[in-house]
PDB file of C-alpha atoms in Angstrom:
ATOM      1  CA  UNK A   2       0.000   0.000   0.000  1.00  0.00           C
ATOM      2  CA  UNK A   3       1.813   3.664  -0.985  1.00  0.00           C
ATOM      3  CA  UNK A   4       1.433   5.496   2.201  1.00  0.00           C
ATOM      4  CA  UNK A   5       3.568   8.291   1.136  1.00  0.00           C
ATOM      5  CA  UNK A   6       1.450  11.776   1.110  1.00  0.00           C
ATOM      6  CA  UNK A   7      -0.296  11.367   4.396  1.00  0.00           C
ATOM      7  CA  UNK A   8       2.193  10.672   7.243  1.00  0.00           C
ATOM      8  CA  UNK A   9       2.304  12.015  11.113  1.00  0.00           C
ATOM      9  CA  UNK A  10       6.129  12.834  12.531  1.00  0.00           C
ATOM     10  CA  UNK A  11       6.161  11.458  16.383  1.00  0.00           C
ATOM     11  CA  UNK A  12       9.630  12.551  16.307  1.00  0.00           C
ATOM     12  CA  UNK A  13      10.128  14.508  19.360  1.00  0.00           C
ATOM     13  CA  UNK A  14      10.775  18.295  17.983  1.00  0.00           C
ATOM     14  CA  UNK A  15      14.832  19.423  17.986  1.00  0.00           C
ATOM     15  CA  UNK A  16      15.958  15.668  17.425  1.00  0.00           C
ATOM     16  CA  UNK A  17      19.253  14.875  16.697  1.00  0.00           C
ATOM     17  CA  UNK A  18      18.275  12.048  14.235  1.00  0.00           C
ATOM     18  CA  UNK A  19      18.496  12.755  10.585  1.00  0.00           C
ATOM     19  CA  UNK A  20      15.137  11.368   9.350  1.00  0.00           C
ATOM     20  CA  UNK A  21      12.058  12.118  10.811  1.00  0.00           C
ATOM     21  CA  UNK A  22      10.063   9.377  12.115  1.00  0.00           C
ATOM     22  CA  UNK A  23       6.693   9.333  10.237  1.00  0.00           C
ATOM     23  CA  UNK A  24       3.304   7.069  11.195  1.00  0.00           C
ATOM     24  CA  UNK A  25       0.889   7.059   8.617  1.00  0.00           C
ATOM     25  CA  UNK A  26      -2.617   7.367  10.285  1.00  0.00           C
ATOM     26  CA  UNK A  27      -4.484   4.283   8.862  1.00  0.00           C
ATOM     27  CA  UNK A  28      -8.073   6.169   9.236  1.00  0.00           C
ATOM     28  CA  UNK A  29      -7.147   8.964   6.861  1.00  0.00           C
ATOM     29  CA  UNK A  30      -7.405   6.616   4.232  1.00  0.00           C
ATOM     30  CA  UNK A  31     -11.228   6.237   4.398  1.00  0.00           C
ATOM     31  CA  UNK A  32     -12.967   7.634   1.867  1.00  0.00           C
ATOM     32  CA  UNK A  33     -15.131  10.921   3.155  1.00  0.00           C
ATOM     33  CA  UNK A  34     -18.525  12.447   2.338  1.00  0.00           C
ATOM     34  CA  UNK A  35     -20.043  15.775   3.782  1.00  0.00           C
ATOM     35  CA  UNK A  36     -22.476  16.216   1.346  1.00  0.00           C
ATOM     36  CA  UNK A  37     -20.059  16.949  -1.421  1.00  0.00           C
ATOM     37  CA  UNK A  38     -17.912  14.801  -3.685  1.00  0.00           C
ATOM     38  CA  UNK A  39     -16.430  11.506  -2.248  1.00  0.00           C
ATOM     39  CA  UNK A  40     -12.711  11.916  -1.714  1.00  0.00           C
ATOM     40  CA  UNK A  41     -10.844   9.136  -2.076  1.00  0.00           C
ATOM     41  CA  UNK A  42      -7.471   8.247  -0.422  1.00  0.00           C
ATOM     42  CA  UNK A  43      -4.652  10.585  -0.914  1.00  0.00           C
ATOM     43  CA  UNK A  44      -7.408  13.629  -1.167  1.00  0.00           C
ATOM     44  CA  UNK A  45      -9.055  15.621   1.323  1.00  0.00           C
ATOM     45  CA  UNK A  46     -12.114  17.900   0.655  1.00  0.00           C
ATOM     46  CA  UNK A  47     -11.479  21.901   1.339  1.00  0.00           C
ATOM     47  CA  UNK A  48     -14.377  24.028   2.703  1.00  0.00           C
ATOM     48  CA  UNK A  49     -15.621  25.275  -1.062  1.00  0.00           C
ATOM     49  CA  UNK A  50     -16.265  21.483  -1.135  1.00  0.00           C
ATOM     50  CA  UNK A  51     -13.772  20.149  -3.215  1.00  0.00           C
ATOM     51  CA  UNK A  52     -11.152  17.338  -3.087  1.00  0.00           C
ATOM     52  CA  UNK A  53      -7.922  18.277  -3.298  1.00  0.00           C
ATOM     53  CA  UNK A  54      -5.208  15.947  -3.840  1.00  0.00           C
ATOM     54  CA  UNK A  55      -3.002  16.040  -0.738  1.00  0.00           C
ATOM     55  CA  UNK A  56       1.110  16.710  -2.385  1.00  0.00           C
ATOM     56  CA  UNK A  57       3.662  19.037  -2.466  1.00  0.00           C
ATOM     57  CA  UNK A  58       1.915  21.287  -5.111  1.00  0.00           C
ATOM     58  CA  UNK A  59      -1.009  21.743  -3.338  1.00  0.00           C
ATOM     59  CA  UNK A  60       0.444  22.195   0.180  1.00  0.00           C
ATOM     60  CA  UNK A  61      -2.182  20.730   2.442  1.00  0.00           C
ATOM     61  CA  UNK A  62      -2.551  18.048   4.949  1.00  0.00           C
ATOM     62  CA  UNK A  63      -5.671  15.336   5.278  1.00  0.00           C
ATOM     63  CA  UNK A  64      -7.010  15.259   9.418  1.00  0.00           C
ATOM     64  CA  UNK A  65      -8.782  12.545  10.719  1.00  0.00           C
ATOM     65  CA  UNK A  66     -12.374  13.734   9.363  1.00  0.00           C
ATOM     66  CA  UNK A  67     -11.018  13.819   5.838  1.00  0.00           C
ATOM     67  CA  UNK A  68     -10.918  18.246   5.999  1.00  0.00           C
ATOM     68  CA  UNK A  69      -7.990  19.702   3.727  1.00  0.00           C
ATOM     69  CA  UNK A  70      -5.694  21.752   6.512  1.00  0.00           C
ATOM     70  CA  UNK A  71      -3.313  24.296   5.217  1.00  0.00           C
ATOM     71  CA  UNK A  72       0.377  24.401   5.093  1.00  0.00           C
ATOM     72  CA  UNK A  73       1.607  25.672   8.652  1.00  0.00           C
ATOM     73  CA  UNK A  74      -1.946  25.322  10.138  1.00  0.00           C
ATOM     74  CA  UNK A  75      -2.184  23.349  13.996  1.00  0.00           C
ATOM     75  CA  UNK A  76      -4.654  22.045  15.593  1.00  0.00           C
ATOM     76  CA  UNK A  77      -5.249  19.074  18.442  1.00  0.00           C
ATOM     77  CA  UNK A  78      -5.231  15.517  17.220  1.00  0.00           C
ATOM     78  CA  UNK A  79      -5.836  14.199  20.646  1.00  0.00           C
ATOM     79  CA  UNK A  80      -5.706  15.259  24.148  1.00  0.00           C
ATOM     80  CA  UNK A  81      -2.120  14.676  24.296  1.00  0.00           C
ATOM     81  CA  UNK A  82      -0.530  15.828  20.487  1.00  0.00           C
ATOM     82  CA  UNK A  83      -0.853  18.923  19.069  1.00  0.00           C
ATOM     83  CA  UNK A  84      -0.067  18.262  14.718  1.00  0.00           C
ATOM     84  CA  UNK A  85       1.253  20.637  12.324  1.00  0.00           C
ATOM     85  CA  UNK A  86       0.182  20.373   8.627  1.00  0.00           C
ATOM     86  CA  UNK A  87       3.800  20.903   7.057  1.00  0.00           C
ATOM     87  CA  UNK A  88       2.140  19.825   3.417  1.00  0.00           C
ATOM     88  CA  UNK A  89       1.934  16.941   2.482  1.00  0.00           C
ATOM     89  CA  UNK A  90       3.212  15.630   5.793  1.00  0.00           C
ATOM     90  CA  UNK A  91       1.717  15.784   9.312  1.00  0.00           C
ATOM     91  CA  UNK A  92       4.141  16.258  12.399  1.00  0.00           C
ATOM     92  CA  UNK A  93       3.541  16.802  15.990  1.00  0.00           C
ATOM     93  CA  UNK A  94       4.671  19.528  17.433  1.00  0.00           C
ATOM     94  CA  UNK A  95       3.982  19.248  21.009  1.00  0.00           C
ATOM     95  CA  UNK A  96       7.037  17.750  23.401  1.00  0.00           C
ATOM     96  CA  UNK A  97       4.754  14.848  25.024  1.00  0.00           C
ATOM     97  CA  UNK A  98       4.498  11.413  25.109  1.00  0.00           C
ATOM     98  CA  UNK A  99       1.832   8.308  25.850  1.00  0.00           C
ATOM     99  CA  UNK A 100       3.655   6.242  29.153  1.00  0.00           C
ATOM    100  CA  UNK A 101       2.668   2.611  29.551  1.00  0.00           C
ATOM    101  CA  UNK A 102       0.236   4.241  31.823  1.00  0.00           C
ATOM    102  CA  UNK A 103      -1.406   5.523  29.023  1.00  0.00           C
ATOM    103  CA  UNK A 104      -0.819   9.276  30.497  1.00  0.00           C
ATOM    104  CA  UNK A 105       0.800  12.081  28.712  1.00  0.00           C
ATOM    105  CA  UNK A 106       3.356  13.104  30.280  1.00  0.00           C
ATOM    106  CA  UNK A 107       5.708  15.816  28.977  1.00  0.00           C
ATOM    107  CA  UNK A 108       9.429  14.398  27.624  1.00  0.00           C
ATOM    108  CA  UNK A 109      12.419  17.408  28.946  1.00  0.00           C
ATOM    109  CA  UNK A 110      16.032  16.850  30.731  1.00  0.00           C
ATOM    110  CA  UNK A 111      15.131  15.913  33.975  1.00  0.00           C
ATOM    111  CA  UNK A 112      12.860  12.351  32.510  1.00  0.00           C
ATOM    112  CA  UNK A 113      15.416  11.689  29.689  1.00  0.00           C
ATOM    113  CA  UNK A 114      12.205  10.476  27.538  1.00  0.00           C
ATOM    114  CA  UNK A 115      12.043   9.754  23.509  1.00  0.00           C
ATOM    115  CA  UNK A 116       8.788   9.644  21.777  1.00  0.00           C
ATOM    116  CA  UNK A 117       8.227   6.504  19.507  1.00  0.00           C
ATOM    117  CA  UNK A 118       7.163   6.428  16.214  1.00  0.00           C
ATOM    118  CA  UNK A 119       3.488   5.308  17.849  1.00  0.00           C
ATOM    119  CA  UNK A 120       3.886   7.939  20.399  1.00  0.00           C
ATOM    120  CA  UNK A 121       4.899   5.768  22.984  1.00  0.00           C
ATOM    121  CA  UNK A 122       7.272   7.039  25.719  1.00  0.00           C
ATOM    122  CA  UNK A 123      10.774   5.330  25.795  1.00  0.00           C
ATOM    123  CA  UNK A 124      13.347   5.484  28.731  1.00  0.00           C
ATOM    124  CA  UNK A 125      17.142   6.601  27.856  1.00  0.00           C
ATOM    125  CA  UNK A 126      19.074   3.497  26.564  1.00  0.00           C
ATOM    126  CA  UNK A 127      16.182   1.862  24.858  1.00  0.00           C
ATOM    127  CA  UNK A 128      16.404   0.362  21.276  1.00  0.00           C
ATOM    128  CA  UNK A 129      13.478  -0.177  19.007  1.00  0.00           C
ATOM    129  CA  UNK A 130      12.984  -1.217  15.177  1.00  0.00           C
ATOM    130  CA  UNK A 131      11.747   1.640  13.252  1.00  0.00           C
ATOM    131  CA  UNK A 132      11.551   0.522   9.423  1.00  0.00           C
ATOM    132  CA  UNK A 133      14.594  -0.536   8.899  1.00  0.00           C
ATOM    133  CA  UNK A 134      16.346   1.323  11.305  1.00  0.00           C
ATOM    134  CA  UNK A 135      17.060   0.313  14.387  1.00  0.00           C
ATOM    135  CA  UNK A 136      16.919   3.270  16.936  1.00  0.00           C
ATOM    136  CA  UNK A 137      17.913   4.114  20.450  1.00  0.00           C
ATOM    137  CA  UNK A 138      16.619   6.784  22.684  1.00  0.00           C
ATOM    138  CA  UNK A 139      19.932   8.866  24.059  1.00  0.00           C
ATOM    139  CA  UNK A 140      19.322  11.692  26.387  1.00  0.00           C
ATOM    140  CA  UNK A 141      15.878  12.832  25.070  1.00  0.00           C
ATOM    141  CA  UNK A 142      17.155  12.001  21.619  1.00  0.00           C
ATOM    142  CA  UNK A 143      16.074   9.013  19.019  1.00  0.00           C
ATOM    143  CA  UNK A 144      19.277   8.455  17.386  1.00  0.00           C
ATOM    144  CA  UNK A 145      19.985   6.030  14.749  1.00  0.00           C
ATOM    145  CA  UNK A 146      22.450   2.820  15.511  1.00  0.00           C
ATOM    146  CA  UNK A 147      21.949   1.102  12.490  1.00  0.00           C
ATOM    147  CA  UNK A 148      20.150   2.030   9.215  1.00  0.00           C
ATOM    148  CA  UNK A 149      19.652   0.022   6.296  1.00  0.00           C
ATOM    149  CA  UNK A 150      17.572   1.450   2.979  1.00  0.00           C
ATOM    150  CA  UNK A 151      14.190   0.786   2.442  1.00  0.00           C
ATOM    151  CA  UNK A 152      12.549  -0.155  -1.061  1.00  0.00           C
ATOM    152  CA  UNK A 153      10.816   2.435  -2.975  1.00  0.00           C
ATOM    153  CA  UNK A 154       7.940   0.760  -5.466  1.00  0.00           C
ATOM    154  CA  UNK A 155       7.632   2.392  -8.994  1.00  0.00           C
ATOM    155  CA  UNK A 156       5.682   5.298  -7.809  1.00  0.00           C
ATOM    156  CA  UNK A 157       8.734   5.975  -5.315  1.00  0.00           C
ATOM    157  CA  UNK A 158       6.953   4.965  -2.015  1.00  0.00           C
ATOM    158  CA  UNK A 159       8.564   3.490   0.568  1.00  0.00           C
ATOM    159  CA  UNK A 160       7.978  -0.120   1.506  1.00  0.00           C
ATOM    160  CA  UNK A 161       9.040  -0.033   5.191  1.00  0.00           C
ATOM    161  CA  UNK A 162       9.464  -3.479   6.027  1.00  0.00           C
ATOM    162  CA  UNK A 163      11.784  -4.219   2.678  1.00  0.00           C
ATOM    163  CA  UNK A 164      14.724  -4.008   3.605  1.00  0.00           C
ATOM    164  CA  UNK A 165      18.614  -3.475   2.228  1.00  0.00           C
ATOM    165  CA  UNK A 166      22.081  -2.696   2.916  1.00  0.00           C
ATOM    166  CA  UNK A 167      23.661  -0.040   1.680  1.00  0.00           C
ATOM    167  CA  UNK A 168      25.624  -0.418  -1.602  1.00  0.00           C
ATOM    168  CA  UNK A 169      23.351  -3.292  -2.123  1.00  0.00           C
ATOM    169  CA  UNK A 170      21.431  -3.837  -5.554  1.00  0.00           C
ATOM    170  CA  UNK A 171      17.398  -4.427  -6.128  1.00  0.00           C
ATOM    171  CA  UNK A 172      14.725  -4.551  -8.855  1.00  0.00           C
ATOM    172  CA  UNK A 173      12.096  -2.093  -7.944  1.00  0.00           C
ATOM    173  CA  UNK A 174       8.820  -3.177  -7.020  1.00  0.00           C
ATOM    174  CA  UNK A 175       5.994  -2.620 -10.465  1.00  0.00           C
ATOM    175  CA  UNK A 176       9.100  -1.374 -12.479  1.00  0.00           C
ATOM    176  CA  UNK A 177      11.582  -4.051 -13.345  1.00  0.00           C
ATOM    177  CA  UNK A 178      14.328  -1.429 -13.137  1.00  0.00           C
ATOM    178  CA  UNK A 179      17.605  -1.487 -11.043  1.00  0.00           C
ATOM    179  CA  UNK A 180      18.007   0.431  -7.499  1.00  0.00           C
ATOM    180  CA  UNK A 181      20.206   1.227  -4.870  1.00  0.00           C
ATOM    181  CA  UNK A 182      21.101   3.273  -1.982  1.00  0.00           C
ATOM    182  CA  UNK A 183      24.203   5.146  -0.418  1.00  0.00           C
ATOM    183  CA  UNK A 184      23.893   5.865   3.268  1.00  0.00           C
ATOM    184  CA  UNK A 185      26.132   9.258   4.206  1.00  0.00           C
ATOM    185  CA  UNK A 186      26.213  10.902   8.070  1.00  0.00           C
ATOM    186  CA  UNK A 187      26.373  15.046   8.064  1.00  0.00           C
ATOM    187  CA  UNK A 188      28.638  16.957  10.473  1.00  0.00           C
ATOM    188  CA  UNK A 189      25.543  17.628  12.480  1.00  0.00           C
ATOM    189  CA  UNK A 190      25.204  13.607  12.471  1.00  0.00           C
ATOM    190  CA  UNK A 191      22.298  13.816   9.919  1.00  0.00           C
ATOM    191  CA  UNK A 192      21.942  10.584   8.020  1.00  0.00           C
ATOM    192  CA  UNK A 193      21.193  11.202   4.261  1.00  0.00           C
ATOM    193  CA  UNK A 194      19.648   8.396   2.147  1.00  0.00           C
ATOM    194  CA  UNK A 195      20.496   8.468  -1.685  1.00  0.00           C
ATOM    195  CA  UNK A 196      18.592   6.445  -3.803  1.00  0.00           C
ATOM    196  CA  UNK A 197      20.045   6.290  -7.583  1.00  0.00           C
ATOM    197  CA  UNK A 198      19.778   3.602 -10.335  1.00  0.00           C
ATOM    198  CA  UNK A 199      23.466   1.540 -10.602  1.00  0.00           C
ATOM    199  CA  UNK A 200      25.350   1.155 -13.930  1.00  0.00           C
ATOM    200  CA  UNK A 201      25.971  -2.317 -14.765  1.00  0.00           C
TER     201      UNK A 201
END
C-alpha cells in the first residue's frame, strides 16, 4: 500500500536524528462524504467542497475527518498531540508522550524520555525497530544505531518493512528497473539516504 502523502512525525521536535520518524494514520485513508464529492485516499475535501489531492503542489494536509488543513496550520489531534500540517506531511509539534500508563506526560532533561514512532514514551538506553532502522533513545534524543535502505515501489513509495544494505542492488517493485542506496552521516550527524539507479 503507498502510504507516502499522508504521514504524522512522532519525532520529538529538535531531534538529533536525521530522518524524521513518520506514522501514517491508517483512518485517513477512508474515503469521506459531507455532502459533497467523495474523496478518495490521498485527497481531502477543502471548505468550497472540493477534493484536493493532498502533495507538495497543493500544500495541504488530510485530518482525521477527511478536511484539507493548510500548510503551517495546527490544531489538536488528541488530548495529548498537538499536529502541524507541514504539506503533504503531518508532524507533531507538542514535546509529550503516551507512558505505559497511558498518560501524557511531557518528555524534557530531567525524565530523559524519547517519543516513539506510535507515540509511545521510551526510557534513555532503549532500542526499538523503526523501518529498517534500528533506533535508540539517548538523552531525550532518538538516534539512529543502524540504518539500512528501504525499497521504494515504482511510484517511489517506501515499503518499510523491505529491507537493504547499503551499496546493495534491487529490482524495484511494479518497475523491473535497477536500485540502490548510499547511506552518508552530516557533520551535524544527519543521516542522508540516496537512492540512484546503478550502472551495470
Amino acid at each position: 500500500m503507498c502510504i507516502c502523502p499522508t504521514h504524522c512525525g512522532f519525532l520529538a521536535p529538535g531531534s538529533g536524528m536525521g530522518l524524521i520518524l513518520i506514522l501514517f494514520l491508517g483512518f485517513f485513508a477512508a474515503p469521506v462524504s459531507q455532502g459533497g464529492p467523495l474523496c478518495v485516499r490521498n485527497e481531502c475535501m477543502s471548505t468550497s467542497g472540493q477534493c484536493l489531492t493532498v502533495n507538495q503542489t497543493n500544500q495541504v494536509c488530510r485530518d482525521v475527518g477527511g478536511a484539507c488543513r493548510e500548510a503551517g496550520q495546527r490544531w489538536n489531534h488528541t488530548t495529548c498531540f498537538m499536529v502541524e500540517c507541514r504539506g503533504p506531511r503531518i508532524s507533531v509539534v507538542s514535546d509529550n508522550c503516551v507512558n505505559s500508563d497511558g498518560k501524557c506526560v511531557l518528555m524534557d532533561s530531567e525524565n530523559q524520555l524519547c517519543r516513539d514512532q506510535k507515540g509511545n514514551c521510551r526510557s534513555h538506553g532503549s532500542r526499538w525497530r523503526y523501518k529498517c532502522y534500528k533506533v535508540s533513545c539517548q538523552n531525550n534524543r532518538v538516534e539512529i544505531i543502524n540504518a539500512k535502505c528501504c525499497v521504494k515501489d515504482s511510484k517511489g513509495c517506501v515499503r518499510p518493512l523491505d529491507c537493504r544494505s547499503p551499496g546493495e542492488i534491487w529490482t524495484v517493485p511494479g518497475e523491473g528497473t535497477l536500485q540502490s542506496c548510499n547511506v552518508t552521516i552530516d557533520d551535524k550527524g544527519h543521516h542522508n539516504f540516496r537512492y540512484f539507479s546503478p550502472l551495470i
